[in-house]
PDB file of C-alpha atoms in Angstrom:
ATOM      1  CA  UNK A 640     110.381  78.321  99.624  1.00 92.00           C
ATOM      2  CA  UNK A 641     107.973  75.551 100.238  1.00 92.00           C
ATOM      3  CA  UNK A 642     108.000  76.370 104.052  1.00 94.00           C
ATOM      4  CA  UNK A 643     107.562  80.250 103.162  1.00 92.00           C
ATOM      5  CA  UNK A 644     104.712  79.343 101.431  1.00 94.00           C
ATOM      6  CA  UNK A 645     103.178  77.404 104.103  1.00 94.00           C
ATOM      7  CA  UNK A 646     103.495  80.023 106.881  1.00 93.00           C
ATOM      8  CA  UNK A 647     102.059  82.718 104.377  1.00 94.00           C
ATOM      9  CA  UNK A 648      98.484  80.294 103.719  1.00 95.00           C
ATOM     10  CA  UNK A 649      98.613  79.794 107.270  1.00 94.00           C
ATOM     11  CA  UNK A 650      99.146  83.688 108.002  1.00 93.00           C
ATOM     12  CA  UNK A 651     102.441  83.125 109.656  1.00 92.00           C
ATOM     13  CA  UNK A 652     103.541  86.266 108.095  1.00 95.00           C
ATOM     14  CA  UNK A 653     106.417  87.491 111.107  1.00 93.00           C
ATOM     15  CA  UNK A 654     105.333  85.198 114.068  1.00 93.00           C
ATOM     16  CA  UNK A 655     106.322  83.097 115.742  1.00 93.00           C
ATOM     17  CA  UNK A 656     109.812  83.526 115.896  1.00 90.00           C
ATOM     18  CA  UNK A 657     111.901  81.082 113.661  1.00 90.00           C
ATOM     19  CA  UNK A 658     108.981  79.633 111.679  1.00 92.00           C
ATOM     20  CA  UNK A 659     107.369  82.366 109.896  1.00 96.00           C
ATOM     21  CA  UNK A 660     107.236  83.351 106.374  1.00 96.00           C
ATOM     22  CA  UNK A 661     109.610  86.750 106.600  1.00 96.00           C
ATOM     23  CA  UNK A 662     112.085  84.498 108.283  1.00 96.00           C
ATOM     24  CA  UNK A 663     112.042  81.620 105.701  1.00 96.00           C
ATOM     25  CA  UNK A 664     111.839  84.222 102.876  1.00 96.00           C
ATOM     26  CA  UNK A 665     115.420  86.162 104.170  1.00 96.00           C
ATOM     27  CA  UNK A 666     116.592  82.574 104.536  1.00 96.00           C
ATOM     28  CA  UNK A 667     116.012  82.174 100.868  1.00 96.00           C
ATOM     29  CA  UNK A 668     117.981  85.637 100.166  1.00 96.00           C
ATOM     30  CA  UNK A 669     120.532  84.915 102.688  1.00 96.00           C
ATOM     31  CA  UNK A 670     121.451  82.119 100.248  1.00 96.00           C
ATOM     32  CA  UNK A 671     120.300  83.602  97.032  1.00 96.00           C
ATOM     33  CA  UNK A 672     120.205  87.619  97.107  1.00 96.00           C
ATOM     34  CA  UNK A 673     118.246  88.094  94.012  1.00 96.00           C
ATOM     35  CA  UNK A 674     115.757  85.541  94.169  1.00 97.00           C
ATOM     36  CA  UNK A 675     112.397  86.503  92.953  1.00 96.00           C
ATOM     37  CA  UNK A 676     110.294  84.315  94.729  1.00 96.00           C
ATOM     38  CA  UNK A 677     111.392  85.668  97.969  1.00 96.00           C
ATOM     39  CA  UNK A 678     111.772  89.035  97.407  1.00 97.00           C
ATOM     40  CA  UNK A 679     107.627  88.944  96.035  1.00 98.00           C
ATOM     41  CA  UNK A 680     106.957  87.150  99.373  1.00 97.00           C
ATOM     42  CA  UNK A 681     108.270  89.657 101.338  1.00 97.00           C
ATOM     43  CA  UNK A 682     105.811  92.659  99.334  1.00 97.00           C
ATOM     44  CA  UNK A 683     103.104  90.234  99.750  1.00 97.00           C
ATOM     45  CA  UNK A 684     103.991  90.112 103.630  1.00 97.00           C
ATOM     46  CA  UNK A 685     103.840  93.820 103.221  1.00 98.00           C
ATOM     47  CA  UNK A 686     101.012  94.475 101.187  1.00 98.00           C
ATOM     48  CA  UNK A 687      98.808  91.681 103.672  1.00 97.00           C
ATOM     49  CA  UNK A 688      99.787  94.061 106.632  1.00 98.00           C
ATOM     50  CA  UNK A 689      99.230  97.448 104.538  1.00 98.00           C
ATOM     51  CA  UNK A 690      95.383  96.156 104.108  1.00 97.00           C
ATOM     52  CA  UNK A 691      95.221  95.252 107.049  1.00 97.00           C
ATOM     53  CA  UNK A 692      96.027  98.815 108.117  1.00 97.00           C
ATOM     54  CA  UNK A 693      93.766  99.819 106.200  1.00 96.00           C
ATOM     55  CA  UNK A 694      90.928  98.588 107.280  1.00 95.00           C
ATOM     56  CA  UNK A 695      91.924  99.084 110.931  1.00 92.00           C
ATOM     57  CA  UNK A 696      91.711 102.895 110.471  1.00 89.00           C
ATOM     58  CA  UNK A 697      88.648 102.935 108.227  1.00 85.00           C
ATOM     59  CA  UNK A 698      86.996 100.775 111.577  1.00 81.00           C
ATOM     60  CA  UNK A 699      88.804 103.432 114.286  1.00 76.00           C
ATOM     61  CA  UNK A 700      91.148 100.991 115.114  1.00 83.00           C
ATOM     62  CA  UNK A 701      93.897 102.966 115.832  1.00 86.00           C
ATOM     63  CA  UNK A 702      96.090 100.643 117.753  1.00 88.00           C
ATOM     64  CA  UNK A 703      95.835  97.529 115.342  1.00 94.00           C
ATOM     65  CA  UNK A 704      96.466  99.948 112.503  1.00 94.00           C
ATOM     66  CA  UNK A 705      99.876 101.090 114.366  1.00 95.00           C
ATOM     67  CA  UNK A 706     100.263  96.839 115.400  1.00 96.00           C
ATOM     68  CA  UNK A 707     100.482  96.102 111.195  1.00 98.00           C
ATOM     69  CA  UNK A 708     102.175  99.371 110.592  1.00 97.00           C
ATOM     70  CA  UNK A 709     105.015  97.737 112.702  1.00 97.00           C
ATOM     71  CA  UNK A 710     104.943  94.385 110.953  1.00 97.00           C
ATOM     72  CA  UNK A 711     104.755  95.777 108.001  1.00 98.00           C
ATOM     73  CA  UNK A 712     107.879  98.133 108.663  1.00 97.00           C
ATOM     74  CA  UNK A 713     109.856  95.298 109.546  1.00 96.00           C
ATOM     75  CA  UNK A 714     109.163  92.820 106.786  1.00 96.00           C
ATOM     76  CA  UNK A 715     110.806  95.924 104.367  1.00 96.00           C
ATOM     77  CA  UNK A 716     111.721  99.568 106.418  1.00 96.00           C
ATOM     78  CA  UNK A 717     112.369 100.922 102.863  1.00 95.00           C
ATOM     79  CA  UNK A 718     108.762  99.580 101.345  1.00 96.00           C
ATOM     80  CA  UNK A 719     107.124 103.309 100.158  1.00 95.00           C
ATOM     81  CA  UNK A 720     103.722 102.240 101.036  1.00 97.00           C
ATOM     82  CA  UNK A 721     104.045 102.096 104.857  1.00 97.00           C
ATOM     83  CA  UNK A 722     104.613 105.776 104.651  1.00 97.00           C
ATOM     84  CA  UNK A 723     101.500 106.540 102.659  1.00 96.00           C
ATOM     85  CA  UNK A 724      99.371 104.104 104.729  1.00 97.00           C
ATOM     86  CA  UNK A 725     101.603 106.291 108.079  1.00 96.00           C
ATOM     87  CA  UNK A 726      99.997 109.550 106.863  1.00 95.00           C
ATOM     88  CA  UNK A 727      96.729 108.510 106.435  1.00 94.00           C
ATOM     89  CA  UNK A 728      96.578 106.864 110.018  1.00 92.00           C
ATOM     90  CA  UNK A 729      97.941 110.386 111.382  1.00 89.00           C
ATOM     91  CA  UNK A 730      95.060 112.006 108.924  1.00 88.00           C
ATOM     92  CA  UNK A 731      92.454 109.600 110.172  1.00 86.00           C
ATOM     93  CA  UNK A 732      93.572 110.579 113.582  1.00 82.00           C
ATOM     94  CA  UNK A 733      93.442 114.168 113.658  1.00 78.00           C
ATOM     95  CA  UNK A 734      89.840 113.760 112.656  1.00 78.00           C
ATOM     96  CA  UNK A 735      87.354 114.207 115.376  1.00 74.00           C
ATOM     97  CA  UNK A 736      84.027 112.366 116.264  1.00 82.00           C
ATOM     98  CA  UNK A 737      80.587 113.886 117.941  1.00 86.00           C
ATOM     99  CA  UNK A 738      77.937 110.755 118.003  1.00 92.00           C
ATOM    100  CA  UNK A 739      74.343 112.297 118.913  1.00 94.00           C
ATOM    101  CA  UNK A 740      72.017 109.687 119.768  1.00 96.00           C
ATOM    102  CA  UNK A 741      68.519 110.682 118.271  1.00 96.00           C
ATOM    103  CA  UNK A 742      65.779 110.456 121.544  1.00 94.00           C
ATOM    104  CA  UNK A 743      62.548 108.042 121.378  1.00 91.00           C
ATOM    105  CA  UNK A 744      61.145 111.287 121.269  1.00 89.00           C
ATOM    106  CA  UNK A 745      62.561 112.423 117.843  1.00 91.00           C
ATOM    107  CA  UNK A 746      62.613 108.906 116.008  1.00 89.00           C
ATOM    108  CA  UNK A 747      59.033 108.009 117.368  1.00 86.00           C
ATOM    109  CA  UNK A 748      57.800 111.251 115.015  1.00 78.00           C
ATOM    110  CA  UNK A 749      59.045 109.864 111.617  1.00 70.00           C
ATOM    111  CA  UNK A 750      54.887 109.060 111.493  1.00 64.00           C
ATOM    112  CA  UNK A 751      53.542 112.501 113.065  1.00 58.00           C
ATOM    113  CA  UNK A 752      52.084 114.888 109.456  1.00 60.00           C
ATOM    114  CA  UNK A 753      54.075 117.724 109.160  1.00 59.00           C
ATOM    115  CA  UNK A 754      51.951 120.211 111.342  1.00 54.00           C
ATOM    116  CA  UNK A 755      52.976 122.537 113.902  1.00 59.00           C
ATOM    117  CA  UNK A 756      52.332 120.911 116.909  1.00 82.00           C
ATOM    118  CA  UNK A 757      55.135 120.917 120.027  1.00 86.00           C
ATOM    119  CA  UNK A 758      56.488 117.476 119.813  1.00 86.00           C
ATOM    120  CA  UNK A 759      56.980 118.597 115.966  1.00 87.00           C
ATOM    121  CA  UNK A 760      58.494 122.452 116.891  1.00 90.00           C
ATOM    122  CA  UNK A 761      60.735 120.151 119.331  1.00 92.00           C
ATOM    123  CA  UNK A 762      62.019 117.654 117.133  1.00 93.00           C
ATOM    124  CA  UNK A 763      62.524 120.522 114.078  1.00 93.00           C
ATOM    125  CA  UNK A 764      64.496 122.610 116.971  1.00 95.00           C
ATOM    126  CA  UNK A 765      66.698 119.432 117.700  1.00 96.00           C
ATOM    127  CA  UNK A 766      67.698 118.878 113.831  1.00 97.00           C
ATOM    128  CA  UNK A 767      68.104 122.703 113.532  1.00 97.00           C
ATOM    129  CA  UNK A 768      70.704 122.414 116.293  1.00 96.00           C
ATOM    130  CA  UNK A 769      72.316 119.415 114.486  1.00 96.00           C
ATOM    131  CA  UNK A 770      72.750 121.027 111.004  1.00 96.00           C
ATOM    132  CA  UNK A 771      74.120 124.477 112.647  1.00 93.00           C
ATOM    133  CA  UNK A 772      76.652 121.857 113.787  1.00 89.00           C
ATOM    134  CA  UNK A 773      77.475 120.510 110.455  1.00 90.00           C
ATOM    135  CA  UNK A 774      77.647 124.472 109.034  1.00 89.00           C
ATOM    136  CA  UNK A 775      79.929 125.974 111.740  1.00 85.00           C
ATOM    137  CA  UNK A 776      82.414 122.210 112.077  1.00 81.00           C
ATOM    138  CA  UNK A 777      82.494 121.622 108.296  1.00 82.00           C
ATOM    139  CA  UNK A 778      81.236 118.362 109.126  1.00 85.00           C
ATOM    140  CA  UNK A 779      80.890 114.932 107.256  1.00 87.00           C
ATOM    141  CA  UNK A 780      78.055 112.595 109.083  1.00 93.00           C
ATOM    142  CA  UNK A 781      77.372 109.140 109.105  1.00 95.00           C
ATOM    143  CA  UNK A 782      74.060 108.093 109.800  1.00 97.00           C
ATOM    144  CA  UNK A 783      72.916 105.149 111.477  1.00 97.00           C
ATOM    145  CA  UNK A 784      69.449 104.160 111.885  1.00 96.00           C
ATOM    146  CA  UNK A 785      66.737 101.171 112.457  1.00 95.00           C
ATOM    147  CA  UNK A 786      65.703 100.933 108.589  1.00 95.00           C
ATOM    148  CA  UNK A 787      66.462 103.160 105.360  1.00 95.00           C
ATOM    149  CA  UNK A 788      63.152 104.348 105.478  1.00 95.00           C
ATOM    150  CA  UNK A 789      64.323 105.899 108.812  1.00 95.00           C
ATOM    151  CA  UNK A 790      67.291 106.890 107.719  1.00 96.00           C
ATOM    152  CA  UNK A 791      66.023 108.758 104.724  1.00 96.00           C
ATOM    153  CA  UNK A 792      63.292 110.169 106.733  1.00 96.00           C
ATOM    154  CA  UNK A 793      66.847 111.465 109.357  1.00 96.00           C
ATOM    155  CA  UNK A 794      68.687 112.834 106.219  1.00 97.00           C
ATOM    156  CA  UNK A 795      65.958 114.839 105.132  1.00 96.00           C
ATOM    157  CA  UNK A 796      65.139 116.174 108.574  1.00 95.00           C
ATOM    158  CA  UNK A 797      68.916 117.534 109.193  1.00 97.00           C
ATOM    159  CA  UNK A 798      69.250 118.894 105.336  1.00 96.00           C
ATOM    160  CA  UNK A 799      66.259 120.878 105.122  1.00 96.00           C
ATOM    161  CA  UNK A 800      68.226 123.144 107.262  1.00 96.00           C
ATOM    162  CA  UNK A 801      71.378 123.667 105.200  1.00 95.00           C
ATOM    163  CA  UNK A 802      72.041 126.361 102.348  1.00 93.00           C
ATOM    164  CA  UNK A 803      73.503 122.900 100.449  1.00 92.00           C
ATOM    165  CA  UNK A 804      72.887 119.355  99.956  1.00 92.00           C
ATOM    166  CA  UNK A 805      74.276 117.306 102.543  1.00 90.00           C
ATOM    167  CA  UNK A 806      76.539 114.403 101.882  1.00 89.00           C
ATOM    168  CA  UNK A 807      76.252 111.908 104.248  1.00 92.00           C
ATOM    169  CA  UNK A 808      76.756 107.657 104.596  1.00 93.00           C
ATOM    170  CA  UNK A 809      74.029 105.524 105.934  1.00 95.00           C
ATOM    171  CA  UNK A 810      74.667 102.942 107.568  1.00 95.00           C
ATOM    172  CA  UNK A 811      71.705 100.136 109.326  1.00 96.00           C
ATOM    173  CA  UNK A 812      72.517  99.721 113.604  1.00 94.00           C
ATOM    174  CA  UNK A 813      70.935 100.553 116.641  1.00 93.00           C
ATOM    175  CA  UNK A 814      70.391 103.203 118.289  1.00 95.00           C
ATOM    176  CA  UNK A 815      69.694 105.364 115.756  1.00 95.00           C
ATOM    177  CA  UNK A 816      72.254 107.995 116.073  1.00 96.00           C
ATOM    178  CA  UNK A 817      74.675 110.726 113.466  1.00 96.00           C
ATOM    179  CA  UNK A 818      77.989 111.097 114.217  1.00 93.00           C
ATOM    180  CA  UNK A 819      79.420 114.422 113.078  1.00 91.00           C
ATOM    181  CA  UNK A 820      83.004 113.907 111.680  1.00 85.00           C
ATOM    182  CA  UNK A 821      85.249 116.643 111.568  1.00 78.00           C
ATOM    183  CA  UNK A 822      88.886 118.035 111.474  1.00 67.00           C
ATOM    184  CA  UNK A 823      90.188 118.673 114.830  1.00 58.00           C
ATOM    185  CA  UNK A 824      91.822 122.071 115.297  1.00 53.00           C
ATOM    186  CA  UNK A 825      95.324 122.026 115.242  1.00 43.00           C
ATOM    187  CA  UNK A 826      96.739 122.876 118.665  1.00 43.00           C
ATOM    188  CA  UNK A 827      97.923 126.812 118.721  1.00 40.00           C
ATOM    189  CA  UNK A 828     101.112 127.574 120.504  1.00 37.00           C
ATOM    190  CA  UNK A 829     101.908 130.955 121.855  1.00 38.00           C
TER     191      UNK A 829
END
């Protein structure tokens, strides 16, 4: 147990071969089929890889989410988690992603008074477009701008053109930018 231990506070969790945690934890049930100890270190194996997925689909990591999906599968097939944490990878999947980087043009008006000049008629039209995105997708959007004064000034530019509040996330990065989230259509088959 000491061993499993170890490999576990040095994230030796299935690797390498012979000298991980899952393998000294089995040893310890080979010997000992009921031992508590083990049996919790092989959840915890789980439950490191289930975050792990987690986190990997909440960043768009598809692949590494799938990578501890698999690790976590073999410490315990039968573990009722990996199927929840499954579904919401296939969920997180089917979702679809339009980024629109906002122009210099648009983000250099967050100073221009609200008047009607061209630049402003331009930059209204270009939000107008956005939000009759949002309407007709059923979109989510996350926000990402230079400053939360930008951002709010971004939010407030697309929702003045929707019937309801918009929900959106804000998040600080360059360029300034919204991606649209949305369910893909499922495929038809005829």
């Amino acid at each position: 147990m000491e061993q499993a231990h170890q490999a576990m506070q040095d994230r030796l969790l299935t690797e390498p071969e012979d000298r991980n945690a899952l393998f000294y934890y089995r040893s310890v049930l080979q010997i000992d089929p009921h031992h508590h100890g083990a049996r919790e270190g092989i959840h915890q194996i789980v439950e490191l890889y289930l975050t792990w997925a987690l986190e990997a689909i909440d960043d768009l990591a598809f692949t590494k989410a799938n990578l501890w999906l698999e690790r976590a599968a073999l410490a315990d097939p039968k573990a009722p988690a990996i199927f929840t944490v499954a579904e919401r990878l296939e969920l997180k999947r089917s979702l679809s992603r339009r980024t629109i980087v906002l122009p210099e043009w648009v983000t250099s008006t967050t100073d221009l008074p609200n008047h009607d000049s061209a630049t402003q008629r331009a930059v209204n039209s270009f939000f107008q477009d956005i939000a009759a995105s949002i309407r007709q997708q059923g979109a989510t959007i996350v926000i990402y701008s230079r400053s939360d004064e930008e951002g709010r000034w971004i939010y407030q530019s697309v929702n003045q053109y929707l019937p309801q509040r918009l929900r959106a996330t804000l998040k600080l990065d360059r360029p300034a930018r919204i991606d649209l989230i949305f369910l893909a259509p499922s495929p038809t088959t005829e």
